[in-house]
Short mmCIF file of N, CA, C and O in Angstrom, two decimals:
data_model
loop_
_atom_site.label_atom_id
_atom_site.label_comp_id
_atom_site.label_asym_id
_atom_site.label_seq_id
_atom_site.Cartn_x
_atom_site.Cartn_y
_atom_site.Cartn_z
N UNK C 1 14.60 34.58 -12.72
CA UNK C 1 16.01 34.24 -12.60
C UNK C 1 16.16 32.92 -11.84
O UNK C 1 15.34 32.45 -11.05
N UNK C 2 17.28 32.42 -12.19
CA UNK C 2 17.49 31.27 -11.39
C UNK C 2 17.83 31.21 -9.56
O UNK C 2 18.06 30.19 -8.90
N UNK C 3 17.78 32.18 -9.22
CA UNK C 3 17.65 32.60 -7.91
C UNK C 3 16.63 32.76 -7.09
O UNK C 3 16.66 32.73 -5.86
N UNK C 4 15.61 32.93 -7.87
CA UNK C 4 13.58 33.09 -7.64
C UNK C 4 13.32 31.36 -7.96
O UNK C 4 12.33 30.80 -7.49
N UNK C 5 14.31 30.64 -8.80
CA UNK C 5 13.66 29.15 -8.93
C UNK C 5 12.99 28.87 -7.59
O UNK C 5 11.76 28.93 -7.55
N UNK C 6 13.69 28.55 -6.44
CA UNK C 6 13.09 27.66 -5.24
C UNK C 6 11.73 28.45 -4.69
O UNK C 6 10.78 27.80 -4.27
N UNK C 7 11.73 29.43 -4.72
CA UNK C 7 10.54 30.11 -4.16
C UNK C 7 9.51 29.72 -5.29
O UNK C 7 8.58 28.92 -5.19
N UNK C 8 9.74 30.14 -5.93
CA UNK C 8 8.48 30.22 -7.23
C UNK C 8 8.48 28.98 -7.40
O UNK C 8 7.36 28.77 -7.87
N UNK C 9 9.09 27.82 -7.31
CA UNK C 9 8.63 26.17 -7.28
C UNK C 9 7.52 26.14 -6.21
O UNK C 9 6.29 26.11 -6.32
N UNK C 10 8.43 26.18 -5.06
CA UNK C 10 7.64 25.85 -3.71
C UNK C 10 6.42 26.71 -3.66
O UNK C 10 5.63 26.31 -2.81
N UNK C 11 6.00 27.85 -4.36
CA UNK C 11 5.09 28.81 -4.41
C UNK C 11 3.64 28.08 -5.26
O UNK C 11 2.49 28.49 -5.06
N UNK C 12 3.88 27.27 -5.96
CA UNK C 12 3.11 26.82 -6.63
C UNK C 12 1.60 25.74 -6.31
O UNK C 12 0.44 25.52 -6.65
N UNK C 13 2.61 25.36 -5.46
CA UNK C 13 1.15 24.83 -4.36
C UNK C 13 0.53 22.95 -5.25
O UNK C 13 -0.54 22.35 -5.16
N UNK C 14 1.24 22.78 -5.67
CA UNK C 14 1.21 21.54 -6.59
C UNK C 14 0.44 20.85 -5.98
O UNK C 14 0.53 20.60 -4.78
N UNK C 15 -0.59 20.38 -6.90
CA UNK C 15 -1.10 18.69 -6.19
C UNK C 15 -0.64 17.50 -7.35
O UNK C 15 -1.17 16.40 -7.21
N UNK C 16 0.11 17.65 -8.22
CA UNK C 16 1.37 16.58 -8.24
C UNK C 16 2.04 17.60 -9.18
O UNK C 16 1.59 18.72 -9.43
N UNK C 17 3.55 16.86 -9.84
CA UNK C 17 4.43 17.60 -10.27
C UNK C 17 4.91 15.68 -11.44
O UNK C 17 5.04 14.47 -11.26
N UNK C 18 4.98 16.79 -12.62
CA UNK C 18 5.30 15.50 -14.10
C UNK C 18 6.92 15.93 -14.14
O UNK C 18 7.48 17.02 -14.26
N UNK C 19 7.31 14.82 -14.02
CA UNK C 19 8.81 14.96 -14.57
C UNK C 19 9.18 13.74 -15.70
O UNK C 19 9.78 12.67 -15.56
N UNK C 20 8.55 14.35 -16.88
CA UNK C 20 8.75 13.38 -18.23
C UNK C 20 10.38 13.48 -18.74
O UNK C 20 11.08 14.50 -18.74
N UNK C 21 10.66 12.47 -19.06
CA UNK C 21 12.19 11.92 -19.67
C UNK C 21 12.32 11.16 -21.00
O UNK C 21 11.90 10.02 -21.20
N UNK C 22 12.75 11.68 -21.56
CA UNK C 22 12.80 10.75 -23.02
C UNK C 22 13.88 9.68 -22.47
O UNK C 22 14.68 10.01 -21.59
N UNK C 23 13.87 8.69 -22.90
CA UNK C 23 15.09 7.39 -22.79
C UNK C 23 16.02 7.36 -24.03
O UNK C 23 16.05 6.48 -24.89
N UNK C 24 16.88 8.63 -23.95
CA UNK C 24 18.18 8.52 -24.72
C UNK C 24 19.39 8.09 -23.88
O UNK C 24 19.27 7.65 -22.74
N UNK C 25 20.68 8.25 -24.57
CA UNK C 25 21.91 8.26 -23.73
C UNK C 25 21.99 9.08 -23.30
O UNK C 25 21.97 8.85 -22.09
N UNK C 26 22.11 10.40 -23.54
CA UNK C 26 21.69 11.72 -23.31
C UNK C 26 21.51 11.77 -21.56
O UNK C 26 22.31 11.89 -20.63
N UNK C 27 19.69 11.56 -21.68
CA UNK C 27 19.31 11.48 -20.51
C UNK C 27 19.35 10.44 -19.26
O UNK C 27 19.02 10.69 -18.09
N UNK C 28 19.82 9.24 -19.79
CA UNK C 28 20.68 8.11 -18.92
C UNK C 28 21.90 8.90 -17.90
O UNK C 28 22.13 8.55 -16.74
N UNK C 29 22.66 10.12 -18.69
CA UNK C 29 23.44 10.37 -17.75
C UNK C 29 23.01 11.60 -16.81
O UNK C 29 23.91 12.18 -16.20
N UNK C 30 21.58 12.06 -16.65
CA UNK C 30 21.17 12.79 -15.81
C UNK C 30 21.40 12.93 -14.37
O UNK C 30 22.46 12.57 -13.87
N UNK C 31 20.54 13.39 -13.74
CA UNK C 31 20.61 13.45 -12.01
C UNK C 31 18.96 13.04 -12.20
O UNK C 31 18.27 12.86 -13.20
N UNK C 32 18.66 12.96 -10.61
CA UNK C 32 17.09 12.94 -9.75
C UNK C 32 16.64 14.09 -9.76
O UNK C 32 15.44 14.36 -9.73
N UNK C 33 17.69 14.98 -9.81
CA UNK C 33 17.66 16.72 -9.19
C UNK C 33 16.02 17.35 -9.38
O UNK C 33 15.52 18.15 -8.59
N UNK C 34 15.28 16.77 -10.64
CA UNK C 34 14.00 17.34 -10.64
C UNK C 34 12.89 16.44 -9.56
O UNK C 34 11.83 16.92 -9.18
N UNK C 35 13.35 15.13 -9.19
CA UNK C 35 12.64 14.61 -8.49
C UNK C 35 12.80 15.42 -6.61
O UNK C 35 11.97 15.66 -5.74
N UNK C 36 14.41 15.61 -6.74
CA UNK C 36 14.28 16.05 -5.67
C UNK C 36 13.72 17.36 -5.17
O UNK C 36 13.09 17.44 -4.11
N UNK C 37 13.93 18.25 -5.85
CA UNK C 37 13.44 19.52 -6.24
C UNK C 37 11.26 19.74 -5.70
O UNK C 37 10.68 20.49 -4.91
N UNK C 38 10.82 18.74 -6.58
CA UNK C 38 9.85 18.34 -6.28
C UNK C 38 9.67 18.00 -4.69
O UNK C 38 8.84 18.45 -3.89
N UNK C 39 10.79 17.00 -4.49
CA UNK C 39 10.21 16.21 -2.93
C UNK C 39 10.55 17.41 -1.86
O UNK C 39 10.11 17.57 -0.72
N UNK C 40 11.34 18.06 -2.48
CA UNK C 40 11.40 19.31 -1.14
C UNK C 40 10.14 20.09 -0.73
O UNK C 40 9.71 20.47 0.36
N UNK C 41 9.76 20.19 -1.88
CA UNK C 41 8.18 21.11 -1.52
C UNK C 41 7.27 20.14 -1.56
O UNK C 41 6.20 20.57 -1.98
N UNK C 42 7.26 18.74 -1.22
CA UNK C 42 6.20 17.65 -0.51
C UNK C 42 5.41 17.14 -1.88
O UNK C 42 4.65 16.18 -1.81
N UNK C 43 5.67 17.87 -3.16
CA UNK C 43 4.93 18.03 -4.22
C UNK C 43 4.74 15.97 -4.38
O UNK C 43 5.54 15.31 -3.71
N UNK C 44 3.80 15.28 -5.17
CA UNK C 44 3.78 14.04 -5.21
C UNK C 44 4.46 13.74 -6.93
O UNK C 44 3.87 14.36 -7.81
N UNK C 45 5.22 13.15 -7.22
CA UNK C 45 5.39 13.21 -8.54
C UNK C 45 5.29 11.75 -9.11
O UNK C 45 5.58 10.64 -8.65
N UNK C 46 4.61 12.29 -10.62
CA UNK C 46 4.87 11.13 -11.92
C UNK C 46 5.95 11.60 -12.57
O UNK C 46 6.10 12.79 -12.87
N UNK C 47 7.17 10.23 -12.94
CA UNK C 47 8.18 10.39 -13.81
C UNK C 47 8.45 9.21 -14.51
O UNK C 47 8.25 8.06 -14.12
N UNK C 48 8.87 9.54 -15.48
CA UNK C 48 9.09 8.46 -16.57
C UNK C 48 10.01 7.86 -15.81
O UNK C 48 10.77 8.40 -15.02
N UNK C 49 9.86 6.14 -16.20
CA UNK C 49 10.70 5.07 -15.65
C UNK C 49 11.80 5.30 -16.52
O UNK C 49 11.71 4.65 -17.56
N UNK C 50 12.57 5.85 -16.44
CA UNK C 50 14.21 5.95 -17.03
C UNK C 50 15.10 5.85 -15.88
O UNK C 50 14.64 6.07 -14.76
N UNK C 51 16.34 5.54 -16.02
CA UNK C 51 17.10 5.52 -15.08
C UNK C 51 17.39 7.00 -14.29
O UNK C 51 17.11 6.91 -13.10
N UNK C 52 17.71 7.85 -14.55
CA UNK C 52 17.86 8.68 -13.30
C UNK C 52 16.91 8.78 -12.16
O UNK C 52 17.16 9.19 -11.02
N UNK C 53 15.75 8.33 -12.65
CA UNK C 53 14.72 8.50 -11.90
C UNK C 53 14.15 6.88 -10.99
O UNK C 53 13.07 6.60 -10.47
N UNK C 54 15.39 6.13 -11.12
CA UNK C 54 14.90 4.98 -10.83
C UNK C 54 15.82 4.48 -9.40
O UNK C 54 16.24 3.33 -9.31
N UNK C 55 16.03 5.36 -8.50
CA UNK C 55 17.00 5.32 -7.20
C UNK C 55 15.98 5.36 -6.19
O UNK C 55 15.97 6.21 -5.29
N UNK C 56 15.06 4.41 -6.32
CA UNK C 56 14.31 4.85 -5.21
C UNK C 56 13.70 4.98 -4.37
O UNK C 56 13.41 4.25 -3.42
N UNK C 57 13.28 6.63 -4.84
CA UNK C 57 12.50 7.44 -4.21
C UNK C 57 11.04 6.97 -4.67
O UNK C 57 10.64 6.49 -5.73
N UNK C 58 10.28 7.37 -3.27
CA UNK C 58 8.77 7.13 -3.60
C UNK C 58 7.57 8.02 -4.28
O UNK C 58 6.59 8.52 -3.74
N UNK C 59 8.13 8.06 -6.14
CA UNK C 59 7.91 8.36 -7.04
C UNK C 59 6.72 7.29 -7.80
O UNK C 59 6.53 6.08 -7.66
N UNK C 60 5.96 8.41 -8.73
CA UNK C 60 5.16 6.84 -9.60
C UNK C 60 5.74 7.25 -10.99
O UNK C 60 5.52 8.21 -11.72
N UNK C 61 6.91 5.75 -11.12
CA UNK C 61 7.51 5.88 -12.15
C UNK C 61 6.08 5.27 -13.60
O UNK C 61 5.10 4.54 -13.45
N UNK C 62 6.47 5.81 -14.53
CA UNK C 62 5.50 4.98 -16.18
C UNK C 62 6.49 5.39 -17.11
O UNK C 62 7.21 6.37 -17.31
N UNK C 63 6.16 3.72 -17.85
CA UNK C 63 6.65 3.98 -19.05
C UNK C 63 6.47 5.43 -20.01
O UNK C 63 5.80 6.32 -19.49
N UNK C 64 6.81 5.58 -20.82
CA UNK C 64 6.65 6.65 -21.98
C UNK C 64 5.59 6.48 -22.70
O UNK C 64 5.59 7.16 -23.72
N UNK C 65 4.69 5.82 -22.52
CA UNK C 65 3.57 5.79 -23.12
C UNK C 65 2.38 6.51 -22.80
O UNK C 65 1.87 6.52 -21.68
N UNK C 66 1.94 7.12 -23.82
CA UNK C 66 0.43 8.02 -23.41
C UNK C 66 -0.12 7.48 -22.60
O UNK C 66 0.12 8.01 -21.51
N UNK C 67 -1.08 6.26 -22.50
CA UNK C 67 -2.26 5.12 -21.88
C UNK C 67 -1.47 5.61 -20.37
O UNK C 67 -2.16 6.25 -19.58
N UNK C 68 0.09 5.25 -19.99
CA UNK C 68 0.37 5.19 -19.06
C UNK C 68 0.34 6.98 -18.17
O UNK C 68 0.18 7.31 -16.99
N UNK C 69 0.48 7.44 -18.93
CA UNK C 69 1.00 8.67 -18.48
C UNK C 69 -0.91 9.46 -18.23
O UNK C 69 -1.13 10.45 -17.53
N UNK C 70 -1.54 9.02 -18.68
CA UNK C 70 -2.73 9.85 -18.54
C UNK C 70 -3.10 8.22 -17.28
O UNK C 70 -3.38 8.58 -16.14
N UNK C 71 -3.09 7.64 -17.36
CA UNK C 71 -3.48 6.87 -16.30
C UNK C 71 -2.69 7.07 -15.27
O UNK C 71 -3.39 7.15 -14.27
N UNK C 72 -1.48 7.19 -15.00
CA UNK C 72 -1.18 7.98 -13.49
C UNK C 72 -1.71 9.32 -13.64
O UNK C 72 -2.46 9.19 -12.68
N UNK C 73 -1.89 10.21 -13.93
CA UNK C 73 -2.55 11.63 -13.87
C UNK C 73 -3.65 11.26 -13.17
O UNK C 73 -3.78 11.35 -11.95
N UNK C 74 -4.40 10.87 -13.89
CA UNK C 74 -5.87 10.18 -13.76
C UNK C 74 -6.07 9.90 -12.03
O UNK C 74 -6.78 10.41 -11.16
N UNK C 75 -5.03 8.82 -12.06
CA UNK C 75 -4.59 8.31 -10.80
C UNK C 75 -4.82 9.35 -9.52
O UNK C 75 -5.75 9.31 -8.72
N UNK C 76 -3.81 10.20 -9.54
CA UNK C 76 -3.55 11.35 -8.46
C UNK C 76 -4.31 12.14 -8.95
O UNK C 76 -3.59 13.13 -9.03
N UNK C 77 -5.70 12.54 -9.52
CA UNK C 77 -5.97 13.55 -9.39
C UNK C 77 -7.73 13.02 -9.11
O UNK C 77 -8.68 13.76 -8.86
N UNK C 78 -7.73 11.73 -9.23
CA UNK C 78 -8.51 10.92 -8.45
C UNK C 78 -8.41 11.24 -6.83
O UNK C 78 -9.24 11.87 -6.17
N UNK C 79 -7.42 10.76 -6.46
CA UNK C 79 -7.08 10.38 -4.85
C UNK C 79 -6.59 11.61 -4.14
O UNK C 79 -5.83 11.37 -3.21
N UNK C 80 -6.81 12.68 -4.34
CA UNK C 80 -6.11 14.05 -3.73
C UNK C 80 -5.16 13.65 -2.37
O UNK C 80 -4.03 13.98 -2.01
N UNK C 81 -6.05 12.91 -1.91
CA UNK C 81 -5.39 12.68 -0.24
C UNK C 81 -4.21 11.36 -0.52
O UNK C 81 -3.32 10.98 0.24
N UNK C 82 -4.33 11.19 -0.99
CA UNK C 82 -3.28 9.58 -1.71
C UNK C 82 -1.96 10.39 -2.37
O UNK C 82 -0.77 10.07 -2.42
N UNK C 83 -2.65 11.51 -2.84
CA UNK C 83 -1.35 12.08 -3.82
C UNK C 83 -0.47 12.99 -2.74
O UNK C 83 0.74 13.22 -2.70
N UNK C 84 -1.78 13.51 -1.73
CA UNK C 84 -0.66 14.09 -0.81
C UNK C 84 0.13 13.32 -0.18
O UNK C 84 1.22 13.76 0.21
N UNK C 85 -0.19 12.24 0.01
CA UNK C 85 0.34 11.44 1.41
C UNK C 85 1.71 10.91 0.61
O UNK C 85 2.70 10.68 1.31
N UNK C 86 1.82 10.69 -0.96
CA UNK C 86 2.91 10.27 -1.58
C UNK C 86 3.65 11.70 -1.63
O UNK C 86 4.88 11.73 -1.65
N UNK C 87 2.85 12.94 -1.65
CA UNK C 87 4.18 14.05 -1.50
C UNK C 87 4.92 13.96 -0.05
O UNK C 87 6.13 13.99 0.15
N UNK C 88 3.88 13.85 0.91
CA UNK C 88 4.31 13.91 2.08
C UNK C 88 5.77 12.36 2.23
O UNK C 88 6.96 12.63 2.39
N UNK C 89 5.52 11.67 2.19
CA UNK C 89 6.62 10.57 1.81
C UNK C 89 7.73 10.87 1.05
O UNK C 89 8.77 10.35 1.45
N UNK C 90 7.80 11.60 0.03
CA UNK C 90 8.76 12.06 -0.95
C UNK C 90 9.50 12.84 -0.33
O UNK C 90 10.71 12.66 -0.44
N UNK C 91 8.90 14.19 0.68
CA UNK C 91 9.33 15.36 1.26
C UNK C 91 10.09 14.40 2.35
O UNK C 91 11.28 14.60 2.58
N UNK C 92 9.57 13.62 2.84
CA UNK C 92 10.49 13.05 4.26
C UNK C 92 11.83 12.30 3.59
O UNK C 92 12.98 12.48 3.98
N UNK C 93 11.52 11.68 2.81
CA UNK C 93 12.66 10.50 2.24
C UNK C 93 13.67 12.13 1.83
O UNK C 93 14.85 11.87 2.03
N UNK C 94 13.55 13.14 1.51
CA UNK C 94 14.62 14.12 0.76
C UNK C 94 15.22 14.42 1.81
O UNK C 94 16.45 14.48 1.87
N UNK C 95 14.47 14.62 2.75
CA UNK C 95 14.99 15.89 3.79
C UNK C 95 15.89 14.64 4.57
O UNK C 95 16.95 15.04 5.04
N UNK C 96 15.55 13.08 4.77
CA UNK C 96 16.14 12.56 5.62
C UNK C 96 17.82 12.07 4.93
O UNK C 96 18.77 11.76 5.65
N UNK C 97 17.86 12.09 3.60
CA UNK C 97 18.54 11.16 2.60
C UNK C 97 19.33 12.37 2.03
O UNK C 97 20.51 12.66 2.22
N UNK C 98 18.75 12.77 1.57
CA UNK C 98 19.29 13.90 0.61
C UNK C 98 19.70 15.46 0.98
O UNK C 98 20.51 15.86 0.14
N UNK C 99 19.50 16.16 1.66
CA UNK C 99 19.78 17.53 2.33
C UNK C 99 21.50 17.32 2.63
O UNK C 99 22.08 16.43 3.25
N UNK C 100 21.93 18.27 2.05
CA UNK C 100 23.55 18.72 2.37
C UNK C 100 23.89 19.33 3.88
O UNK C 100 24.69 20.24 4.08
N UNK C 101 23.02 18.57 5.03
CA UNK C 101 23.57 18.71 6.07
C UNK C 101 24.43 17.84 7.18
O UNK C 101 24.99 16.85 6.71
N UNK C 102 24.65 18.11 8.88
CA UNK C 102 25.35 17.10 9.30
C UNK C 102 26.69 16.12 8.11
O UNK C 102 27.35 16.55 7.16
N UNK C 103 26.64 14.89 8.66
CA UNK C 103 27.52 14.20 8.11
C UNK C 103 27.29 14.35 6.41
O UNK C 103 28.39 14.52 5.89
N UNK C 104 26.23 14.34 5.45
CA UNK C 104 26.15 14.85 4.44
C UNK C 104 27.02 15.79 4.05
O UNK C 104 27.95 15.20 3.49
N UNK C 105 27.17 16.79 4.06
CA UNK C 105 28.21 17.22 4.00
C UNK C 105 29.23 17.22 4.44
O UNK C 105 29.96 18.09 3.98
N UNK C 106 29.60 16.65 5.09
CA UNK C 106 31.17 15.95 4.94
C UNK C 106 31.60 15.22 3.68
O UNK C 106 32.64 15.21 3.01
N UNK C 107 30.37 14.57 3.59
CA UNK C 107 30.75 13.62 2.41
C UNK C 107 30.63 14.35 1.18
O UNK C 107 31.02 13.83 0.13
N UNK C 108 30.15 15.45 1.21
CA UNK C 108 30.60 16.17 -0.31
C UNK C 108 31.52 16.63 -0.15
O UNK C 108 31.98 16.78 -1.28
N UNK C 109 32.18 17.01 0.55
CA UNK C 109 33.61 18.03 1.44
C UNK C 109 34.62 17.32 0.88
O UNK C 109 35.52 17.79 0.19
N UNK C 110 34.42 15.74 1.30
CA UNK C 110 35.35 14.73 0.74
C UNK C 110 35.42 14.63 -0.35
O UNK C 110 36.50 14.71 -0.94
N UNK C 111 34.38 14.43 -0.89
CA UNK C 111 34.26 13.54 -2.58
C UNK C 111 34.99 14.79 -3.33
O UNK C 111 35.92 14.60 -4.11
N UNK C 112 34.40 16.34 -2.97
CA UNK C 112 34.52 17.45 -4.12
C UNK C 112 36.42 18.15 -3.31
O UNK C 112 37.33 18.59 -4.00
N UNK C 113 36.43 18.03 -2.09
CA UNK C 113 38.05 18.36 -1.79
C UNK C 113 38.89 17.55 -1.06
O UNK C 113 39.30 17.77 0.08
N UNK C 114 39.19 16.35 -1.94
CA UNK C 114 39.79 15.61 -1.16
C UNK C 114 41.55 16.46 -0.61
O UNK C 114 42.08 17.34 -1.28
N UNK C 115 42.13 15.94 0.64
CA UNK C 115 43.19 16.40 0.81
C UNK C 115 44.61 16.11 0.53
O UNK C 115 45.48 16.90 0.90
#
């Protein structure tokens, strides 16, 4: 269920996490939400260079191309300690930037009820 999502993500124990994107209009109007999702559990991620995914975060964006996409794999599964240290970076940039706490939420308070 979608209620077991965050556990059973974070349960997984990732030594990186693929967040592939086709480049339609479609997906132009996405969110990060899988990048962030990822950076909460420190996970290190490859994502296609499309725009939602291009705000950023310290992600290894690649084109849509095979060559590219097996060469970052390649990459992080080379460097174990390289791939952590980019989860570990990802996890800090979320929790400092992104978490709906303190003044953060205010600012959704605002945007979603203004008075």
């Amino acid at each position: 269920s979608y209620k077991a999502y965050p556990a059973k993500l974070a349960s997984l124990d990732l030594d990186s996490a693929i967040a592939p994107l086709e480049n339609n209009p479609f997906n132009a109007c996405k969110s990060n939400l899988r990048l962030l999702e990822y950076g909460a559990c420190g996970y290190p991620v490859i994502a296609s260079d499309v725009k939602p995914y291009q705000g950023g975060l310290p992600v290894t964006l690649v084109k849509n191309r095979l060559k590219d996409w097996v060469d970052a794999i390649r990459a992080h599964t080379r460097d174990l300690d390289a791939a952590a240290a980019a989860g570990d970076r990802l996890k800090a940039q979320v929790e400092r930037e992104w978490m709906l706490e303190g003044a953060h939420v205010q600012h959704w308070l605002d945007a979603w009820m203004p008075s």
